[in-house]
PDB file of N, CA and C in Angstrom:
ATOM      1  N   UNK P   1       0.816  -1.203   0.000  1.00 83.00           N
ATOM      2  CA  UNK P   1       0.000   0.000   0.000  1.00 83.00           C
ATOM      3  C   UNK P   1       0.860   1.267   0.000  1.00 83.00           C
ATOM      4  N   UNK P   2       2.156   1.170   0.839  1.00 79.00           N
ATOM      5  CA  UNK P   2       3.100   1.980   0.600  1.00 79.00           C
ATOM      6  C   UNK P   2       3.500   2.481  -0.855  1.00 79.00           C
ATOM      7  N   UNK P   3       3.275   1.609  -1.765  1.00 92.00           N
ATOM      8  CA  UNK P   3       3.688   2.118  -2.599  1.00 92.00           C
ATOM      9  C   UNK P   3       3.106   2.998  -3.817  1.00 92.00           C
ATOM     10  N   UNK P   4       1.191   3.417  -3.163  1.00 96.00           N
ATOM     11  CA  UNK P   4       0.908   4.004  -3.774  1.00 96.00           C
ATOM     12  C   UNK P   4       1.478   5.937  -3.777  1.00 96.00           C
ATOM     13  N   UNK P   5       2.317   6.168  -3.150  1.00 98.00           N
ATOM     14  CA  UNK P   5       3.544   7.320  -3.187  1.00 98.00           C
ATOM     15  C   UNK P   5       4.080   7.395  -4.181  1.00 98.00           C
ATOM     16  N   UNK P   6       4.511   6.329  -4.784  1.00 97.00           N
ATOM     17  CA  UNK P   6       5.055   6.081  -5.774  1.00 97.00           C
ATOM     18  C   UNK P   6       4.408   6.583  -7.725  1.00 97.00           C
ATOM     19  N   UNK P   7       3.203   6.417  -7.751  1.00 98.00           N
ATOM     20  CA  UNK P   7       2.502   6.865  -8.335  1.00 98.00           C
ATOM     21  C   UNK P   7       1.752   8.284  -8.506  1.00 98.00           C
ATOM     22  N   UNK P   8       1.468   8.615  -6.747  1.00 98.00           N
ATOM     23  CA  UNK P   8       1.348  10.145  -6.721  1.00 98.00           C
ATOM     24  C   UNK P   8       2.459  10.917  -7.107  1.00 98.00           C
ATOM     25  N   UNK P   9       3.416  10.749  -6.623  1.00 98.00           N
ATOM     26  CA  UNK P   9       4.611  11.132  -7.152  1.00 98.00           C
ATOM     27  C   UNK P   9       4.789  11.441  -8.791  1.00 98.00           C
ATOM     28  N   UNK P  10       4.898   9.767  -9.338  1.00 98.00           N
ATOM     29  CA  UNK P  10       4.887  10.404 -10.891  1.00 98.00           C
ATOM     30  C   UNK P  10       4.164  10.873 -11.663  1.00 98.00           C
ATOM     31  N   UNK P  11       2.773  11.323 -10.952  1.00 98.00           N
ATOM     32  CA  UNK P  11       1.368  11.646 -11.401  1.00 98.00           C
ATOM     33  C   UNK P  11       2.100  13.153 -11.555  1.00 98.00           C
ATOM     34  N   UNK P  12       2.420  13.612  -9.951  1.00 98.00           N
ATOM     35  CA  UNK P  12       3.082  14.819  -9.336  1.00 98.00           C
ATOM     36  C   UNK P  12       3.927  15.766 -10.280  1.00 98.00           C
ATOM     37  N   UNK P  13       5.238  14.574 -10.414  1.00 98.00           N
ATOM     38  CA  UNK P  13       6.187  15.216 -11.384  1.00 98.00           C
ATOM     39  C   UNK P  13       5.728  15.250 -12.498  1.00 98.00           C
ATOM     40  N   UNK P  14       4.801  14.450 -13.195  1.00 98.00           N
ATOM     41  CA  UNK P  14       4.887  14.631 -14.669  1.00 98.00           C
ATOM     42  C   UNK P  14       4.566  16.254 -14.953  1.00 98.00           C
ATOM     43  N   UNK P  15       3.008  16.255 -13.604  1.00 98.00           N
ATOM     44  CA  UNK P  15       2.493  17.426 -14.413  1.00 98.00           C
ATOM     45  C   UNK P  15       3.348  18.572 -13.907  1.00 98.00           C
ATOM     46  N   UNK P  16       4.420  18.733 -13.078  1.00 98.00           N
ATOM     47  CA  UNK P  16       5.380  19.993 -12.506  1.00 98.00           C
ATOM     48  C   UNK P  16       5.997  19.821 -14.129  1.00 98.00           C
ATOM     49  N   UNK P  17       6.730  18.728 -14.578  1.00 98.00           N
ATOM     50  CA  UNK P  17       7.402  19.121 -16.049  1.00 98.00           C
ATOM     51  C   UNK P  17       7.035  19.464 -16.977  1.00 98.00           C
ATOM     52  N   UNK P  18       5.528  19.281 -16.697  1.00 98.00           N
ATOM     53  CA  UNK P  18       4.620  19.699 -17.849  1.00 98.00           C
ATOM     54  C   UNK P  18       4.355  21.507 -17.683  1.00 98.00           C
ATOM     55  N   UNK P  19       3.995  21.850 -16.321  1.00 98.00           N
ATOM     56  CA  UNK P  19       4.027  22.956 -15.863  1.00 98.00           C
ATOM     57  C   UNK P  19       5.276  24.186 -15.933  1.00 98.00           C
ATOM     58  N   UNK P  20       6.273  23.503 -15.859  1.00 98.00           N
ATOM     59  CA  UNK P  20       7.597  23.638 -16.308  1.00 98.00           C
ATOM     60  C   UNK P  20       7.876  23.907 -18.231  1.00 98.00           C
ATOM     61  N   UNK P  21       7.039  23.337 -18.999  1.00 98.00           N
ATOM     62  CA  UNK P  21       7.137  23.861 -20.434  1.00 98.00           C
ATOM     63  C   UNK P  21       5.963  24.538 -20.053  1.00 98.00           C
ATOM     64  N   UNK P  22       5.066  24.529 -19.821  1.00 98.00           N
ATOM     65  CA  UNK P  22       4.292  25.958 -20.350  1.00 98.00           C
ATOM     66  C   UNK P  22       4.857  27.223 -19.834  1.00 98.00           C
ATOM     67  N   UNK P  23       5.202  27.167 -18.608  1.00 98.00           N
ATOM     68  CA  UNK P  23       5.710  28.402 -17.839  1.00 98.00           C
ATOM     69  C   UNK P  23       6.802  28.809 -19.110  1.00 98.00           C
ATOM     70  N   UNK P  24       7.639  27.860 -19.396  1.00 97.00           N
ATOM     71  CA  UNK P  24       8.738  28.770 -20.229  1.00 97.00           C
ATOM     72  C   UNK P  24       8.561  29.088 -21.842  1.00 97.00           C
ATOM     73  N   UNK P  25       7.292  28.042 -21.950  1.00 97.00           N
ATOM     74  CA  UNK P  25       6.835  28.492 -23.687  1.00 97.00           C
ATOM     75  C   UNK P  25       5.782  29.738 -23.599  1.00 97.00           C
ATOM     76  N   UNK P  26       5.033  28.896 -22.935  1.00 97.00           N
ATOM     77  CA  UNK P  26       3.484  29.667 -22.923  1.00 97.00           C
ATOM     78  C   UNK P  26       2.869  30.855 -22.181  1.00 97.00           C
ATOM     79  N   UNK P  27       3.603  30.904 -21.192  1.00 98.00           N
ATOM     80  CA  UNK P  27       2.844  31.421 -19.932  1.00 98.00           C
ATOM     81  C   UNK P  27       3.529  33.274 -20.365  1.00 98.00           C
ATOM     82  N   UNK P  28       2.780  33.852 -20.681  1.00 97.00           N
ATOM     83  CA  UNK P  28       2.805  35.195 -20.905  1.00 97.00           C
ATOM     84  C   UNK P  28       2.299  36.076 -20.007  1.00 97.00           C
ATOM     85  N   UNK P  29       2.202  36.411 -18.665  1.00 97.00           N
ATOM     86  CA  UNK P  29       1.439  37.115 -17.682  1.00 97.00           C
ATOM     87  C   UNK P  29       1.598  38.780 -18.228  1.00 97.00           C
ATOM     88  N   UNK P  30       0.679  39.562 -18.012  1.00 96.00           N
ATOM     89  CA  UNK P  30       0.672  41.266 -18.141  1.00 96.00           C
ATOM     90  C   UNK P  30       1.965  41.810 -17.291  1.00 96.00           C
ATOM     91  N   UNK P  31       1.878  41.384 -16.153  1.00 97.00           N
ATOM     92  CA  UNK P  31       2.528  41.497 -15.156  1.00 97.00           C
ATOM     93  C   UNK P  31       4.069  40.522 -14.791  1.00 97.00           C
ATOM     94  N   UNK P  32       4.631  41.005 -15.043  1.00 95.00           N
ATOM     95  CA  UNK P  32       5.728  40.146 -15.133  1.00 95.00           C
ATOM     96  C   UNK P  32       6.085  39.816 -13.706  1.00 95.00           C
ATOM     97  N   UNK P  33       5.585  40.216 -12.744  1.00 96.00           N
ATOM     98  CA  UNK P  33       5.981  39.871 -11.416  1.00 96.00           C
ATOM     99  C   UNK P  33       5.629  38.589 -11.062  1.00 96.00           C
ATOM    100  N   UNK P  34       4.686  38.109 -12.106  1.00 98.00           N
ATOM    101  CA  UNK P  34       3.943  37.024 -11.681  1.00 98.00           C
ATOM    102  C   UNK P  34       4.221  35.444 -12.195  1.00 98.00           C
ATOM    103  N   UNK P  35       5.466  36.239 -12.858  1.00 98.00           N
ATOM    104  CA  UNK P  35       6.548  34.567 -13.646  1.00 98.00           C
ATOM    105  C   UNK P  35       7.216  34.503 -12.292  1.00 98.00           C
ATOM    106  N   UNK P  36       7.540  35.482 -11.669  1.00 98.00           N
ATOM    107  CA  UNK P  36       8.268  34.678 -10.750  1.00 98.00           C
ATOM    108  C   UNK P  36       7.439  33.589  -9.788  1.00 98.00           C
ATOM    109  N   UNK P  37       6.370  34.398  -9.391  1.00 98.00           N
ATOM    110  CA  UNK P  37       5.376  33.727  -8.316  1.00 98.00           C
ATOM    111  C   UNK P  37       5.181  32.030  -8.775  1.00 98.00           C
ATOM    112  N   UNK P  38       5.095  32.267 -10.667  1.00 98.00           N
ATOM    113  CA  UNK P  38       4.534  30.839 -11.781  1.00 98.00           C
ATOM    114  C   UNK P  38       6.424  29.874 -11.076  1.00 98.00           C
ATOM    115  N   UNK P  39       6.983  30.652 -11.431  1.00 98.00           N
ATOM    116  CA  UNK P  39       8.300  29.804 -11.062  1.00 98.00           C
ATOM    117  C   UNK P  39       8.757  29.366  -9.872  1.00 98.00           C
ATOM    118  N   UNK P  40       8.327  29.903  -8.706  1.00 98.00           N
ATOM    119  CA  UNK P  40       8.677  29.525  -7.360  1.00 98.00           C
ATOM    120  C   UNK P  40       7.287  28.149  -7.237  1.00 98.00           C
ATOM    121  N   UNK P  41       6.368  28.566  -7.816  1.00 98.00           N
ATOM    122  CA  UNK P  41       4.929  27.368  -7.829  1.00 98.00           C
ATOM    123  C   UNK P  41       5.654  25.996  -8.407  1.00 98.00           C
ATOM    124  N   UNK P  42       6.519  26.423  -9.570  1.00 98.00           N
ATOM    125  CA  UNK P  42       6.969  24.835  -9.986  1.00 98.00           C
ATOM    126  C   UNK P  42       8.323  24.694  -9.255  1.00 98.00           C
ATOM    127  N   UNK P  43       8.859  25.410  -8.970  1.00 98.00           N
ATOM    128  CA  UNK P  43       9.969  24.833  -8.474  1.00 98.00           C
ATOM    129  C   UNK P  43       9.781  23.729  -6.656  1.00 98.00           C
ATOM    130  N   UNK P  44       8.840  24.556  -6.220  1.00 98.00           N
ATOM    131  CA  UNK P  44       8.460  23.806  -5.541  1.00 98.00           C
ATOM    132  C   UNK P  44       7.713  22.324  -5.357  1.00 98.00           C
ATOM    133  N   UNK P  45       6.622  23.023  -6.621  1.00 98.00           N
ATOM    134  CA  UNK P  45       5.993  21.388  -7.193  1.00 98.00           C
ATOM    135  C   UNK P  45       6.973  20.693  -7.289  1.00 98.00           C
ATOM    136  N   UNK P  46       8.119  20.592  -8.117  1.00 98.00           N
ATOM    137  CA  UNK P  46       8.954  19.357  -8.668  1.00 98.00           C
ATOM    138  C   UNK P  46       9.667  19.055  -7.239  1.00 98.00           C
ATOM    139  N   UNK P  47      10.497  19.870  -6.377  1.00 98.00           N
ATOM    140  CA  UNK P  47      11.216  19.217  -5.772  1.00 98.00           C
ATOM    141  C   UNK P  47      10.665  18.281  -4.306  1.00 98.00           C
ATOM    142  N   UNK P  48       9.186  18.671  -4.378  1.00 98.00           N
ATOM    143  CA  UNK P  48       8.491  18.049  -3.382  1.00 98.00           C
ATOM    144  C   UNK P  48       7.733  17.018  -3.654  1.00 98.00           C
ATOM    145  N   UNK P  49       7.878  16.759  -5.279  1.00 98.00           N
ATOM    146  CA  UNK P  49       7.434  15.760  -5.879  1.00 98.00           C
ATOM    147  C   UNK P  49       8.308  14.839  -5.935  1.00 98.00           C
ATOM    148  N   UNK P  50       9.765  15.003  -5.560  1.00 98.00           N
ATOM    149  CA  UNK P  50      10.522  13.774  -5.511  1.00 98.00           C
ATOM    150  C   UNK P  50      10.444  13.664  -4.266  1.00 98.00           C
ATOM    151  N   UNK P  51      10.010  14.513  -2.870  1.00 98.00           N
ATOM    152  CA  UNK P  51      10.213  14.037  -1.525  1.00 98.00           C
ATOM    153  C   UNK P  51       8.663  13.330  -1.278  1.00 98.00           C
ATOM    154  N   UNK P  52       7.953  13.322  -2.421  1.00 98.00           N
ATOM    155  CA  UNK P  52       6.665  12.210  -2.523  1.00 98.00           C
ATOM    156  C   UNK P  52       7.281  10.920  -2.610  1.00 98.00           C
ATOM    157  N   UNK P  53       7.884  10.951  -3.433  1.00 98.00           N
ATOM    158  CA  UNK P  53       8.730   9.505  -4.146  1.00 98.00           C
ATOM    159  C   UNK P  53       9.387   9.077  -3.255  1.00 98.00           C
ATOM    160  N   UNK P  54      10.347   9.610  -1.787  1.00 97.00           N
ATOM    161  CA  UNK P  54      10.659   9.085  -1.112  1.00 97.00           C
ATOM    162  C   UNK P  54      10.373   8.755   0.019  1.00 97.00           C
ATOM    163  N   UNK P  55       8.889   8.746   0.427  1.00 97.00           N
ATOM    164  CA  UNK P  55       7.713   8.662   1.275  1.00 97.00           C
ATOM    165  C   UNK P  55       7.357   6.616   1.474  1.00 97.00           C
ATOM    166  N   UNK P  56       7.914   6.078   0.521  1.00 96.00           N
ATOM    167  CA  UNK P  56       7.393   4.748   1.165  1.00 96.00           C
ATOM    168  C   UNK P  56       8.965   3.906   1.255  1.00 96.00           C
ATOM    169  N   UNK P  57       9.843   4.687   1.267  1.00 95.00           N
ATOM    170  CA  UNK P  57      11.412   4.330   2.198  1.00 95.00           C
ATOM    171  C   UNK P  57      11.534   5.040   3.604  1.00 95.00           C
ATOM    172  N   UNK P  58      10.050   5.678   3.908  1.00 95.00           N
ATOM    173  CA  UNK P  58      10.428   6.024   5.984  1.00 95.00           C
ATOM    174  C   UNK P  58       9.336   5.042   6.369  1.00 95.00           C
ATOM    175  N   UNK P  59       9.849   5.083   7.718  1.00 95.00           N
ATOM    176  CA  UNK P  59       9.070   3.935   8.147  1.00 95.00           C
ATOM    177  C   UNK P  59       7.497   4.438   8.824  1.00 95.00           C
ATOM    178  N   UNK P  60       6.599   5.976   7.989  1.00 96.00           N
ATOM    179  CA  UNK P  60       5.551   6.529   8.022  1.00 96.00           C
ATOM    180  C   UNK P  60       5.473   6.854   6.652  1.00 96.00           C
ATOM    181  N   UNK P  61       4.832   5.963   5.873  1.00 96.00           N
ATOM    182  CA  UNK P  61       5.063   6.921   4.383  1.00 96.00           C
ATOM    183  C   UNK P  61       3.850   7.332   4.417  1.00 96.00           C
ATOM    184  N   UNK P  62       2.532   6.824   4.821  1.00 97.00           N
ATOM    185  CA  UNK P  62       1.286   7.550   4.609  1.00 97.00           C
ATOM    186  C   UNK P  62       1.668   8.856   5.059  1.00 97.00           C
ATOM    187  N   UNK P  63       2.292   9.060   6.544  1.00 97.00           N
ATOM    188  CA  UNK P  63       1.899  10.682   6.864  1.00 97.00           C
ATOM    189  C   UNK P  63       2.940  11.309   6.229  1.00 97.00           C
ATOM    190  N   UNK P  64       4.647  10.707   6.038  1.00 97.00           N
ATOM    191  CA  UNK P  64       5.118  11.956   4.963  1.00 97.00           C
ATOM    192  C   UNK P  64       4.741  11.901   3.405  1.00 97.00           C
ATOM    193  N   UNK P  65       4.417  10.955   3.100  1.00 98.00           N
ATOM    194  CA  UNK P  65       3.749  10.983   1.709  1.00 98.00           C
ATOM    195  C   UNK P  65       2.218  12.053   1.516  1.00 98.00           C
ATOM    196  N   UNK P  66       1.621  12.171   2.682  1.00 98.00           N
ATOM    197  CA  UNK P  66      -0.096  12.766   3.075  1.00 98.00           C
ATOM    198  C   UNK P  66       0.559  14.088   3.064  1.00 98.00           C
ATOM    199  N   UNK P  67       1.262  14.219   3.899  1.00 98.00           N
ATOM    200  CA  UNK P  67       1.662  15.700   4.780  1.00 98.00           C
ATOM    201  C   UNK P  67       2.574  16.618   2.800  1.00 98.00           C
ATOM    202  N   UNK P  68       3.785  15.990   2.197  1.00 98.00           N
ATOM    203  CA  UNK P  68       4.093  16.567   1.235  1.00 98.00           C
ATOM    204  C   UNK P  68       3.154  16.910  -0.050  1.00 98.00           C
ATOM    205  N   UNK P  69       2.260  15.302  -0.297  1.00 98.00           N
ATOM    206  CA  UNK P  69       1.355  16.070  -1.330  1.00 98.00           C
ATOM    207  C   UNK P  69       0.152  16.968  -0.489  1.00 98.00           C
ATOM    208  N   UNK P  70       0.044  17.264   0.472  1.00 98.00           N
ATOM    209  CA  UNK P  70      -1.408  18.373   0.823  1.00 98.00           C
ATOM    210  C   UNK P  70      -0.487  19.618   0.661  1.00 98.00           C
ATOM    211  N   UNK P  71       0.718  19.708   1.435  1.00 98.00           N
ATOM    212  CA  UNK P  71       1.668  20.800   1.366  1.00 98.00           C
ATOM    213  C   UNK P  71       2.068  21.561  -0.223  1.00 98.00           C
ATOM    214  N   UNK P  72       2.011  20.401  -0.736  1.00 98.00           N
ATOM    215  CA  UNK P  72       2.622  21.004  -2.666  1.00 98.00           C
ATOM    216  C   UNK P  72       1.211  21.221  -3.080  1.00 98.00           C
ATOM    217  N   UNK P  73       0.053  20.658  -2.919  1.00 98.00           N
ATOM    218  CA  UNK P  73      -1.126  21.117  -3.756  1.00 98.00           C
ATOM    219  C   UNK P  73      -1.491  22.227  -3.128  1.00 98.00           C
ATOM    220  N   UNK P  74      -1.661  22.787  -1.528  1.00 98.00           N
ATOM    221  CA  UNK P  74      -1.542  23.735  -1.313  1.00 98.00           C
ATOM    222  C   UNK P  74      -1.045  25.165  -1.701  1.00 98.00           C
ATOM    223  N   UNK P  75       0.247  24.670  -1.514  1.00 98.00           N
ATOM    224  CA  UNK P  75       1.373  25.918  -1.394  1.00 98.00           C
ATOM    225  C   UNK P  75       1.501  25.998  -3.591  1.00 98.00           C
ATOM    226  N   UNK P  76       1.902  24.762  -3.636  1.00 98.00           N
ATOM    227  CA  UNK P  76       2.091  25.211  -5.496  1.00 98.00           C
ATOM    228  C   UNK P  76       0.759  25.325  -6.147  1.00 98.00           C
ATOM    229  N   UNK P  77      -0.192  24.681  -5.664  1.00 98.00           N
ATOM    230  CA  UNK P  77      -1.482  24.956  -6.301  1.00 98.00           C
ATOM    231  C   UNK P  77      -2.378  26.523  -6.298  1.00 98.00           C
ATOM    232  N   UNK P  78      -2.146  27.252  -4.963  1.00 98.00           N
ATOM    233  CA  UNK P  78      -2.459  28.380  -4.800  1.00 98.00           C
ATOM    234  C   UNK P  78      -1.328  29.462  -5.733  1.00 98.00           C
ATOM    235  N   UNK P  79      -0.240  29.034  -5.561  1.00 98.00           N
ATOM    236  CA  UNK P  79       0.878  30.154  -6.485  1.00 98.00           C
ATOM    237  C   UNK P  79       0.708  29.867  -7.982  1.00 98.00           C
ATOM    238  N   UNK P  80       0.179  28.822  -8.457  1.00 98.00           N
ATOM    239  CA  UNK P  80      -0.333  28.363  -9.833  1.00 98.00           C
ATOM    240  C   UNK P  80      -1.738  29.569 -10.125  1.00 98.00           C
ATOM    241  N   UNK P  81      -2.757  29.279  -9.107  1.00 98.00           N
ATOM    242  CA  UNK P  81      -3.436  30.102  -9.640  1.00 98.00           C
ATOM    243  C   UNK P  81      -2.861  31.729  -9.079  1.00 98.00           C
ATOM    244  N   UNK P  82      -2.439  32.009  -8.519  1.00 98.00           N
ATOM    245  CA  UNK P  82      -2.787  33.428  -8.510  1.00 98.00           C
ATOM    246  C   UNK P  82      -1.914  33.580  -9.567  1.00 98.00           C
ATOM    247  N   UNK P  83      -0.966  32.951 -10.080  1.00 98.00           N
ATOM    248  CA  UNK P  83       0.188  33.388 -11.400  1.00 98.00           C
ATOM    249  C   UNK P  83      -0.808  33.362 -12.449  1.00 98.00           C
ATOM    250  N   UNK P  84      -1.615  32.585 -12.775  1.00 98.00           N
ATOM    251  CA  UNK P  84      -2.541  32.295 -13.838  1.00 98.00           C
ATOM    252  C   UNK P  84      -3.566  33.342 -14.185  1.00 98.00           C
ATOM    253  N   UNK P  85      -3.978  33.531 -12.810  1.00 98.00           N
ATOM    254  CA  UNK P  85      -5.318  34.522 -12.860  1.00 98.00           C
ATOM    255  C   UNK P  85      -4.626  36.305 -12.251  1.00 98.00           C
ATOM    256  N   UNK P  86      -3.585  36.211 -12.527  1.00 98.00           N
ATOM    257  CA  UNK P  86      -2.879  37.583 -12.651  1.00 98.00           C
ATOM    258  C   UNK P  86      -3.541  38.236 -10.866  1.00 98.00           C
ATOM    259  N   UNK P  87      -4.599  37.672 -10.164  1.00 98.00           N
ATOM    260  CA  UNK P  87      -4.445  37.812  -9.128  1.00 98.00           C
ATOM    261  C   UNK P  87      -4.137  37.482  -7.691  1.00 98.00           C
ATOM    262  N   UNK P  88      -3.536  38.105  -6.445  1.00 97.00           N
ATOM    263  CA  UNK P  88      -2.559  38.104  -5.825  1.00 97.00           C
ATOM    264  C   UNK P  88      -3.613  37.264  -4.939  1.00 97.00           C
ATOM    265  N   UNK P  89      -4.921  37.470  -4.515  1.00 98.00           N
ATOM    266  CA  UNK P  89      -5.881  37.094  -3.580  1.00 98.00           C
ATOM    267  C   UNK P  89      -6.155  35.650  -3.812  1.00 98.00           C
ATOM    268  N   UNK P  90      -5.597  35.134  -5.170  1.00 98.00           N
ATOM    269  CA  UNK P  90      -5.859  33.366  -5.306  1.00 98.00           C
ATOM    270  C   UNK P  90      -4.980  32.941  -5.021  1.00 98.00           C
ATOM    271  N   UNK P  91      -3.780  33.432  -4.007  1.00 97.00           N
ATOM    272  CA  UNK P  91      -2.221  32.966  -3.680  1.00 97.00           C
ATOM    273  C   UNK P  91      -2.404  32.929  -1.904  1.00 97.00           C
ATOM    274  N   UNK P  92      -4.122  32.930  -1.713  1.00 97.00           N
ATOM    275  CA  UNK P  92      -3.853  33.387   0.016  1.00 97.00           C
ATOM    276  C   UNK P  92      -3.684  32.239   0.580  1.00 97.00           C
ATOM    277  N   UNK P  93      -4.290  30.443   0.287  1.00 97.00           N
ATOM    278  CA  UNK P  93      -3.426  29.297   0.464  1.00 97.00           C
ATOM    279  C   UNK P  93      -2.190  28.663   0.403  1.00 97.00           C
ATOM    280  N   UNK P  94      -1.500  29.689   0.077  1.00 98.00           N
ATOM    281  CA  UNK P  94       0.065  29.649   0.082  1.00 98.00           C
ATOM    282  C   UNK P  94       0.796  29.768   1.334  1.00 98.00           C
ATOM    283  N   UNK P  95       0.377  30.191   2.246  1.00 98.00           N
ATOM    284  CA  UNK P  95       1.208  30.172   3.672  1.00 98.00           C
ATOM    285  C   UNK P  95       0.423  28.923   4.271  1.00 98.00           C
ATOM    286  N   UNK P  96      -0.560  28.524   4.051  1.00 98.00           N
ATOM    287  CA  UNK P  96      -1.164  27.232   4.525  1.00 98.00           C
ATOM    288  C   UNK P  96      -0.398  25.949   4.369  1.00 98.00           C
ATOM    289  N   UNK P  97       0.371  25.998   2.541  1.00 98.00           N
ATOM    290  CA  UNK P  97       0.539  25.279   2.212  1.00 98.00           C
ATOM    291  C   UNK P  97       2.488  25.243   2.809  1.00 98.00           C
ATOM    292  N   UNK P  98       2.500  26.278   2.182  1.00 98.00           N
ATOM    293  CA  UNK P  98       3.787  26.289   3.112  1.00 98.00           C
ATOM    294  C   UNK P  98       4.080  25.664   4.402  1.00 98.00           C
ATOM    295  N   UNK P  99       3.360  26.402   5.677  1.00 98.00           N
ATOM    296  CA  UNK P  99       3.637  25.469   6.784  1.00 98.00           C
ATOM    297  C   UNK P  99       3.055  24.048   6.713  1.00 98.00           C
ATOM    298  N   UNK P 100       2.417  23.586   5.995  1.00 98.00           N
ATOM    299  CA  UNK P 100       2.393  22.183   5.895  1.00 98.00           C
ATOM    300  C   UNK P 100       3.616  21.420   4.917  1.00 98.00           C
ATOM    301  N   UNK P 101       4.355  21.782   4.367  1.00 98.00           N
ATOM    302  CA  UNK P 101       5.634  21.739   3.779  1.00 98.00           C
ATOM    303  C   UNK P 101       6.821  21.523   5.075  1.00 98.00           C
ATOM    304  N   UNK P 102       6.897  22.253   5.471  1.00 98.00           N
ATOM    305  CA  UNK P 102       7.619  22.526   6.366  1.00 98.00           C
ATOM    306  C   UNK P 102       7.109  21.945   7.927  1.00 98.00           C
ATOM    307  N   UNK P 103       6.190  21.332   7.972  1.00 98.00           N
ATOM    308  CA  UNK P 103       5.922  20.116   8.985  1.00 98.00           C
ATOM    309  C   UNK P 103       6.197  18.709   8.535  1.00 98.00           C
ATOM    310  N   UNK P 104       5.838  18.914   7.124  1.00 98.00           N
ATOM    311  CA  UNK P 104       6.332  17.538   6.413  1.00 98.00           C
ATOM    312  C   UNK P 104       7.788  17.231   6.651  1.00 98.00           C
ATOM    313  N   UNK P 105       8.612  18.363   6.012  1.00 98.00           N
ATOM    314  CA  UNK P 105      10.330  17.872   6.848  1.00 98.00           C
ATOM    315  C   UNK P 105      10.303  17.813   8.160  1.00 98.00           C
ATOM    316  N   UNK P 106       9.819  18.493   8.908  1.00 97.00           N
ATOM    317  CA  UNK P 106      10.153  18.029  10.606  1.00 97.00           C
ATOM    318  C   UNK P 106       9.392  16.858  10.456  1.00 97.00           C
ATOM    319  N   UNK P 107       8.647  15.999  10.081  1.00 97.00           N
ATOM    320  CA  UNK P 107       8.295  14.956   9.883  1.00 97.00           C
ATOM    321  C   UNK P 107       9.371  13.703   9.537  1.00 97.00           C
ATOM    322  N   UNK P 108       9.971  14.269   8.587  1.00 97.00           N
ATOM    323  CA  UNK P 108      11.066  13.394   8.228  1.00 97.00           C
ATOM    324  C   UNK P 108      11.886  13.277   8.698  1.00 97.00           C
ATOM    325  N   UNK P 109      12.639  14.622   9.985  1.00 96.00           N
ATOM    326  CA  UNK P 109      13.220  14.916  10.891  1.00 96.00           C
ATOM    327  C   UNK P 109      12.974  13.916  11.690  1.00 96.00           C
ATOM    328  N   UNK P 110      11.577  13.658  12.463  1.00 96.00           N
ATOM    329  CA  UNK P 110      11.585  12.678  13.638  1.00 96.00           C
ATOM    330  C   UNK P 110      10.702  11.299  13.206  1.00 96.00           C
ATOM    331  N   UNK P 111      10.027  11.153  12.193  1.00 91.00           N
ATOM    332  CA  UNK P 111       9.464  10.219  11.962  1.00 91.00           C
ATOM    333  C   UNK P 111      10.559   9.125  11.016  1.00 91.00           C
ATOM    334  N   UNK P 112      11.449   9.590  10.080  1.00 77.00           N
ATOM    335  CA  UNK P 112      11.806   9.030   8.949  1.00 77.00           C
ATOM    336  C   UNK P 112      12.743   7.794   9.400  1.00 77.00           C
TER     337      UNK P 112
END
């Protein structure tokens, strides 16, 4: 059962690489402030999409596998849209998602 991580994961990464070519083909914002916001959204997606992948090698992978993907759909899902929709008020799940990011490593800290 552990190893359904494994799959969220490459579900995870595909679409961060996928997110990753549009941002650098497609993604044209008015506001240019808001490539960065689009770029900190994937950079985070991808690299928390491999700490998905390494969720059924601790000996809790449901809760760090649970705790990283709520944290990345959170935190990168809210900076996705407010980059998208050019506004700042669809980015207010982003500190949510964040500190659930960042419980996920102290997770790995004492659980892993």
């Amino acid at each position: 059962m552990a190893h359904m991580w494994f799959k969220v994961a490459g579900l995870s990464g595909a679409s961060a690489v996928g997110a990753a070519a549009y941002g650098a083909h497609g993604y044209k914002p008015d506001d240019p402030n808001f490539t960065k916001v689009y770029q900190n959204a994937n950079s985070f997606h991808l690299l928390h999409s491999a700490m998905i992948a390494m969720a059924p090698m601790t000996r809790h992978p449901h809760v760090i596998g649970g705790m990283f993907t709520a944290g990345t759909v959170l935190f990168s899902g809210s900076c996705y849209a407010a980059a998208l929709s050019q506004d700042k008020a669809m980015g207010k799940l982003a500190p949510v998602g964040g500190s659930a990011l960042i419980a996920a490593w102290l997770a790995v800290a004492a659980l892993a």
